[in-house]
Tab-separated table of C-alpha atoms in Angstrom:
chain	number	residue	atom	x	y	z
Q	179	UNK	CA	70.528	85.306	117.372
Q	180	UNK	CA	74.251	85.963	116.972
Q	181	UNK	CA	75.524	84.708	113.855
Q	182	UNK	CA	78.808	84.419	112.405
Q	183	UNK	CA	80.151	87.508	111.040
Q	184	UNK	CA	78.491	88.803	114.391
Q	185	UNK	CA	80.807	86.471	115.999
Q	186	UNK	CA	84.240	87.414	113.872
Q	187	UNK	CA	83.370	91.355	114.395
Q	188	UNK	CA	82.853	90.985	117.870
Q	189	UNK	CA	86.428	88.785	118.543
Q	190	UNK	CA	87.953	92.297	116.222
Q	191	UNK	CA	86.431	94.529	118.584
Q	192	UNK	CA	87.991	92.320	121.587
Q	193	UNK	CA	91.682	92.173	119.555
Q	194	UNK	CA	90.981	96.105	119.241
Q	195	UNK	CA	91.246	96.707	123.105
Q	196	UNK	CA	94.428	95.427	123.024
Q	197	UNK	CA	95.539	97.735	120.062
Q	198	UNK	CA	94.972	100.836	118.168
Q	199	UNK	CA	94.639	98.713	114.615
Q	200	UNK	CA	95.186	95.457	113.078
Q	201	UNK	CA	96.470	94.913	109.600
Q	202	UNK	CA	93.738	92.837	107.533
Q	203	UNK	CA	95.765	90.071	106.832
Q	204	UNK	CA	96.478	89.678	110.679
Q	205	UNK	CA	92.837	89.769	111.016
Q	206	UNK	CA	92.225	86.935	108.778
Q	207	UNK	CA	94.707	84.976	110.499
Q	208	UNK	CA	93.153	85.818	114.086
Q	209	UNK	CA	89.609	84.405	112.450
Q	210	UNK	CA	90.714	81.449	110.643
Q	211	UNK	CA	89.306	82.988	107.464
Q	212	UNK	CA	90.055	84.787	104.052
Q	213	UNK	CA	90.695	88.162	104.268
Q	214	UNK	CA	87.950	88.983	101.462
Q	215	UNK	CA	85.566	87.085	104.313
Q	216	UNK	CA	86.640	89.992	106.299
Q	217	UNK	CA	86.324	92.567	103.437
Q	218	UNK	CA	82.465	91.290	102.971
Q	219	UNK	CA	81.743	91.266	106.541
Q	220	UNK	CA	82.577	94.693	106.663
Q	221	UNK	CA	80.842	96.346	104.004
Q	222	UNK	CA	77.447	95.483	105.594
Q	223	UNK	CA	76.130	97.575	107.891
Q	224	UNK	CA	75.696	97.692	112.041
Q	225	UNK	CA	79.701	97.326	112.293
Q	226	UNK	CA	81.591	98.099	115.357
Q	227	UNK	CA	84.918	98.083	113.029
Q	228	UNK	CA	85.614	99.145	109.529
Q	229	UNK	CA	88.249	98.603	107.153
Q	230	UNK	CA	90.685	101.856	106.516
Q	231	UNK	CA	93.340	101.468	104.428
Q	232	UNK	CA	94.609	98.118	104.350
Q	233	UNK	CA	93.822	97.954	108.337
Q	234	UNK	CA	90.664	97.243	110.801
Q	235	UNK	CA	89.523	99.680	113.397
Q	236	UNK	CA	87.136	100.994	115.721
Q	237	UNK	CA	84.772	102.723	114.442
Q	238	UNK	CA	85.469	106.607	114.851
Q	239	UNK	CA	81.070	107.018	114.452
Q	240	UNK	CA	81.313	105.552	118.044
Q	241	UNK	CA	83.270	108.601	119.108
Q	242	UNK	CA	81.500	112.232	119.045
Q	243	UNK	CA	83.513	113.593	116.448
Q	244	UNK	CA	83.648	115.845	113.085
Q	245	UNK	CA	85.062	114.072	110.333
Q	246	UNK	CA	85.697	110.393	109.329
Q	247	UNK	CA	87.572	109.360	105.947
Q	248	UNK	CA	85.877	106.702	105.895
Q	249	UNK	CA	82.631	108.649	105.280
Q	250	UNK	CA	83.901	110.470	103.246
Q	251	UNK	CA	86.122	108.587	101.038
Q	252	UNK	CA	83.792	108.324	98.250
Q	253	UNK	CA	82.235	111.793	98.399
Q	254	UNK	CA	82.546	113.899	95.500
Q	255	UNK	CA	84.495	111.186	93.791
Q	256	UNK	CA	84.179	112.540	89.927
Q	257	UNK	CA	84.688	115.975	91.056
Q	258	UNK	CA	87.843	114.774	93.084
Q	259	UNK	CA	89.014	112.997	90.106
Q	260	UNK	CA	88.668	115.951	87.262
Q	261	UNK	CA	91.108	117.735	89.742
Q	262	UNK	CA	93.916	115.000	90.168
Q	263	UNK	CA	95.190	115.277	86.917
Q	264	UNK	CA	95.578	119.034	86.700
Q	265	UNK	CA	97.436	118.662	90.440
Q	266	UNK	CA	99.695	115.903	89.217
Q	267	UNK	CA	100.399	117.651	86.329
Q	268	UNK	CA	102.560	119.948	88.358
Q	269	UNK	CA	105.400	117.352	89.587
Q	270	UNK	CA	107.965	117.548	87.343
Q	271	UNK	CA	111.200	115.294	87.826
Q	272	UNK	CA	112.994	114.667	90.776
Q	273	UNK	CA	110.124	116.930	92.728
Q	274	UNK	CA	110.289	116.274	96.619
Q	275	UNK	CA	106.397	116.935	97.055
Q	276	UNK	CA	104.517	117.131	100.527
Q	277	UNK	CA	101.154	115.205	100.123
Q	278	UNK	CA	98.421	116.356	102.968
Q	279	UNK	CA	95.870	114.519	104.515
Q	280	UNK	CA	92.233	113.801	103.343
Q	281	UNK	CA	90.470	111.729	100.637
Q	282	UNK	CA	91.334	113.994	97.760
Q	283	UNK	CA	95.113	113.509	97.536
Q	284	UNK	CA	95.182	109.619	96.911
Q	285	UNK	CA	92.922	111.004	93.713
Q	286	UNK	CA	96.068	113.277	92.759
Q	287	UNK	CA	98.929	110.400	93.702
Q	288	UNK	CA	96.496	108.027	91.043
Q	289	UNK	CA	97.125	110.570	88.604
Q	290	UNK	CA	100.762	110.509	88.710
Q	291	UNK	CA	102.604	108.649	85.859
Q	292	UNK	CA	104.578	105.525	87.277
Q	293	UNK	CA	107.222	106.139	85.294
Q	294	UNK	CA	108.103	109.738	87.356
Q	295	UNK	CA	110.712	109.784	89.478
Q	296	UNK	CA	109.753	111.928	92.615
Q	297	UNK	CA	109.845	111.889	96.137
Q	298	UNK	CA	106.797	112.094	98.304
Q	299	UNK	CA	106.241	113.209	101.933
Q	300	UNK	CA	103.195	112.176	103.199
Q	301	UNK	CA	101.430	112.486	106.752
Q	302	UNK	CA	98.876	110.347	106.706
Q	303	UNK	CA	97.795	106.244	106.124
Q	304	UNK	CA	95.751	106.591	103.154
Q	305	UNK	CA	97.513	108.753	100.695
Q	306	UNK	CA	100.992	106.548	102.077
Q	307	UNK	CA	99.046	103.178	100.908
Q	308	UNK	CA	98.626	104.935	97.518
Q	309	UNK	CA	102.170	106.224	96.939
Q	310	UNK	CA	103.824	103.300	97.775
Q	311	UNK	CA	101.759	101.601	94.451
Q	312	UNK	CA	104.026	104.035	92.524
Q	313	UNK	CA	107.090	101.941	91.458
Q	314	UNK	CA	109.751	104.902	90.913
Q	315	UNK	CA	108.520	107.021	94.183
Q	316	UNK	CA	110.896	107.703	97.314
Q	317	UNK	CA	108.210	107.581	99.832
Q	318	UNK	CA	108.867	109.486	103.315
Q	319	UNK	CA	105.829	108.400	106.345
Q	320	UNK	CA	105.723	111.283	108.647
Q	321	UNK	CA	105.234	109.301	111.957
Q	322	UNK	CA	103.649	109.335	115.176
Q	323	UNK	CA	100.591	108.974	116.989
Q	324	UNK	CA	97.537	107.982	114.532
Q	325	UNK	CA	94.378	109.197	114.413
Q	326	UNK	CA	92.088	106.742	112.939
Q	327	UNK	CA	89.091	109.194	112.012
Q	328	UNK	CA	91.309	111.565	109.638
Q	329	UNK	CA	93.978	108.433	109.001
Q	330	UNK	CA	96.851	111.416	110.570
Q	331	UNK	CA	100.142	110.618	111.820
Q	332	UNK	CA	101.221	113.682	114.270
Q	333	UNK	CA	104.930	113.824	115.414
Q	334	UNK	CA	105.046	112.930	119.059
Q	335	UNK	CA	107.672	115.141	120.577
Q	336	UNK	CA	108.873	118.233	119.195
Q	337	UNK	CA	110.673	117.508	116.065
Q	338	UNK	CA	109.161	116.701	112.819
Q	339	UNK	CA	110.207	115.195	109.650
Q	340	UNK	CA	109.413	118.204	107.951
Q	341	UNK	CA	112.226	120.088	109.805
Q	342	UNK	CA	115.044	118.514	107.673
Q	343	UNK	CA	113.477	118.779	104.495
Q	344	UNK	CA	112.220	121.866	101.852
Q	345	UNK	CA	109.317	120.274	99.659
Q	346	UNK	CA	109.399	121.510	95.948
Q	347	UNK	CA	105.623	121.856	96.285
Q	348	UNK	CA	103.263	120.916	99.163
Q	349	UNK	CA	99.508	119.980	98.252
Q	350	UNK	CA	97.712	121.460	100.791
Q	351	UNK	CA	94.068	120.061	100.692
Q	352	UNK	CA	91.000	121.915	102.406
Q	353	UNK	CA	87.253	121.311	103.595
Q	354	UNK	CA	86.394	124.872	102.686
Q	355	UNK	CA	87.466	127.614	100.638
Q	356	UNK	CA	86.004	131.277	102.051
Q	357	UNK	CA	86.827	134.768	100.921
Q	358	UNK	CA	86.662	135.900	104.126
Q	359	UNK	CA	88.156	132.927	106.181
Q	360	UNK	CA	90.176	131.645	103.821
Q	361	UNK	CA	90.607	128.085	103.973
Q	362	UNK	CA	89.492	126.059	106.702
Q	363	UNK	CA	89.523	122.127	107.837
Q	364	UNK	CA	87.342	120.005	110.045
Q	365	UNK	CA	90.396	118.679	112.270
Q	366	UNK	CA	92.710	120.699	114.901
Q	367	UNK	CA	95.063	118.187	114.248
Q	368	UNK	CA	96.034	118.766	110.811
Q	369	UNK	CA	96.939	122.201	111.072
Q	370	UNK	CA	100.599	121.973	112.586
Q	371	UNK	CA	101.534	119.666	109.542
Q	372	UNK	CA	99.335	121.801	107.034
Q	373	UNK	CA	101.321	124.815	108.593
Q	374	UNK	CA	104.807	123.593	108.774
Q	375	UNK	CA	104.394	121.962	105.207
Q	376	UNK	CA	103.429	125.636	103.859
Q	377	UNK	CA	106.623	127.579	105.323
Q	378	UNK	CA	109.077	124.862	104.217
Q	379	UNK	CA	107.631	124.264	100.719
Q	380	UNK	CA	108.827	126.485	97.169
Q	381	UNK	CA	105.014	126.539	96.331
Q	382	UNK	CA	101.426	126.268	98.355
Q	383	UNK	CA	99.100	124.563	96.787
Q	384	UNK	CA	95.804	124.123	97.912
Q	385	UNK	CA	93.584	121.797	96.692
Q	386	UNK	CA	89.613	121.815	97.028
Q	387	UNK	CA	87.359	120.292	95.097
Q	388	UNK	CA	84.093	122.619	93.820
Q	389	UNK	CA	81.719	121.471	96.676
Q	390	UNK	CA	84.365	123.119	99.028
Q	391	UNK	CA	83.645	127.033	97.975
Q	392	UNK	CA	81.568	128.670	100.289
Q	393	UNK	CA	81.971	126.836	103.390
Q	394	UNK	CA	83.529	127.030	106.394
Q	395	UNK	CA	84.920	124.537	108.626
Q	396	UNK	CA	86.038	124.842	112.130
Q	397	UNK	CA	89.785	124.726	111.814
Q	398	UNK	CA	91.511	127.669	109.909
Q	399	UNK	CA	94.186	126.623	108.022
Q	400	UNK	CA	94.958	130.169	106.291
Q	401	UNK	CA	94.110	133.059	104.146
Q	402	UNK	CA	93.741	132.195	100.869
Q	403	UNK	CA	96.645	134.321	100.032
Q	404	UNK	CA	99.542	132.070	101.514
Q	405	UNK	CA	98.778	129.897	98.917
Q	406	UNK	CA	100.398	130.171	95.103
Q	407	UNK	CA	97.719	128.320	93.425
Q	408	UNK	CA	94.437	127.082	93.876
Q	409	UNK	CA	93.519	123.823	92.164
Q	410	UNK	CA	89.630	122.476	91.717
Q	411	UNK	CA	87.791	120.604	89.352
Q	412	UNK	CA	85.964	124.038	88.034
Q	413	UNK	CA	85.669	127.651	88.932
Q	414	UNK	CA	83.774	129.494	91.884
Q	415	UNK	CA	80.788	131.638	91.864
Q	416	UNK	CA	81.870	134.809	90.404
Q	417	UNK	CA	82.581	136.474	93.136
Q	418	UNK	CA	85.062	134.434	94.607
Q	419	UNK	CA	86.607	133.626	91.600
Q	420	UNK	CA	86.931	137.920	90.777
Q	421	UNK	CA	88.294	138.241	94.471
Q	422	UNK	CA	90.815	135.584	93.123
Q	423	UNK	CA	92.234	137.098	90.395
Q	424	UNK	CA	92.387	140.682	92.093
Q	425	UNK	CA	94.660	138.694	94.776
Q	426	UNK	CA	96.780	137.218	91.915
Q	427	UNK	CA	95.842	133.516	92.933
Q	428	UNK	CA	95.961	131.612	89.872
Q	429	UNK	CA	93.089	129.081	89.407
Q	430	UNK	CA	94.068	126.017	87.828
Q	431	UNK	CA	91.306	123.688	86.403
Q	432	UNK	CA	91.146	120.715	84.549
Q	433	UNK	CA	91.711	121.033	80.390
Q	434	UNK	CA	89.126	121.287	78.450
């Protein structure tokens, strides 16, 4: 027996036909209910939408895919957080700083004092929704086409936002961090961004929380020596971490 909330998720899947997203409070308005009605439909399970950033989707699990933020949104959360601050901690004043895509970086934009005047270029939905919470932030959306699974804008066209602008620093984030292949993603997609961030920015950094070392992910962002720093919440296996330092990759970690 169909019940309500099977009712209101099916008329979102319908309204999702006829568009890529809808904004929650749209939703709410299509449904003739409260948008935390929506909020609570959603978090149960057997959904054919989800909620993903401030806006309702299709469910990228109904696709045969590789990643989804919203699976992994709360992965490694404490891990994710012990890394933020030591990130943030690098944007000084007036910084122009290119923020990639993935679940870590809205971890690293939390971490930022409100009171720091910077200017952000971001990529993706997620990390945007978090820097524009930060009252004395110049926020620049890279646009085009968007990819609900990673939440990624990519420029439609040939030009990108990136070509008129050098980034003091560029956090570059990564799925896996490899001696050998360096560090790799789960999505294609990201790479052009990741890449055109890295040549236009003063400083690489690539951010990875500890679960990350080790693995290797389909799409290979770089050798771990384009990059001027590595930040993580705490050091590799030996190893890596003496592979590192013969490199001259500094490894920044949280203070004690």
């Amino acid at each position: 027996m169909e019940t309500r909330r099977d009712e209101r998720i099916h008329k979102l899947a319908q309204a999702l036909k006829r568009t890529d997203k809808l904004h929650l409070k749209d939703a709410a308005q299509l449904l003739g209910v409260s948008e935390m009605t929506i909020r609570r439909d959603l978090t149960e399970p057997a959904s054919t939408v989800v909620l993903l950033g401030g806006y309702i989707v299709s469910d990228p699990k109904s696709h045969a895919g590789h990643y989804f933020i919203s699976d992994q949104h709360g992965q490694n959360a404490a891990r994710k957080q012990r890394l933020a601050q030591a990130a943030a901690d690098l944007i000084s004043e007036n910084d122009t700083v290119f923020f990639d895509c993935g679940t870590t970086l809205p971890y690293i934009v939390d971490a930022i004092p409100d009171t720091l005047p910077f200017t952000a270029i971001c990529c993706a939905m997620n990390t945007f929704l978090a820097l524009k919470e930060k009252p004395a932030c110049n926020v620049i959306l890279s646009g085009g086409e968007f990819h609900a699974d990673n939440a990624l804008f990519t420029p439609i066209g040939a030009h990108s936002i990136l070509d008129d602008l050098c980034p003091t620093l560029a956090f570059i984030s990564a799925a896996g961090i490899d001696q050998e292949q360096g560090a790799t993603c789960y999505n294609i997609n990201e790479l052009a961004m990741k890449h055109h961030a890295m040549l236009r920015a003063r400083q690489r950094v690539l951010v990875a929380d500890s679960s990350k070392f080790g693995k290797v992910l389909p799409a290979r962002i770089g050798e771990l020596r384009r990059f001027d720093l590595l930040v993580s919440d705490s050091a590799p296996e030996p190893a890596l971490k003496s592979w590192l330092a013969q490199q001259n990759i500094p490894l920044r970690l949280p203070k004690a």
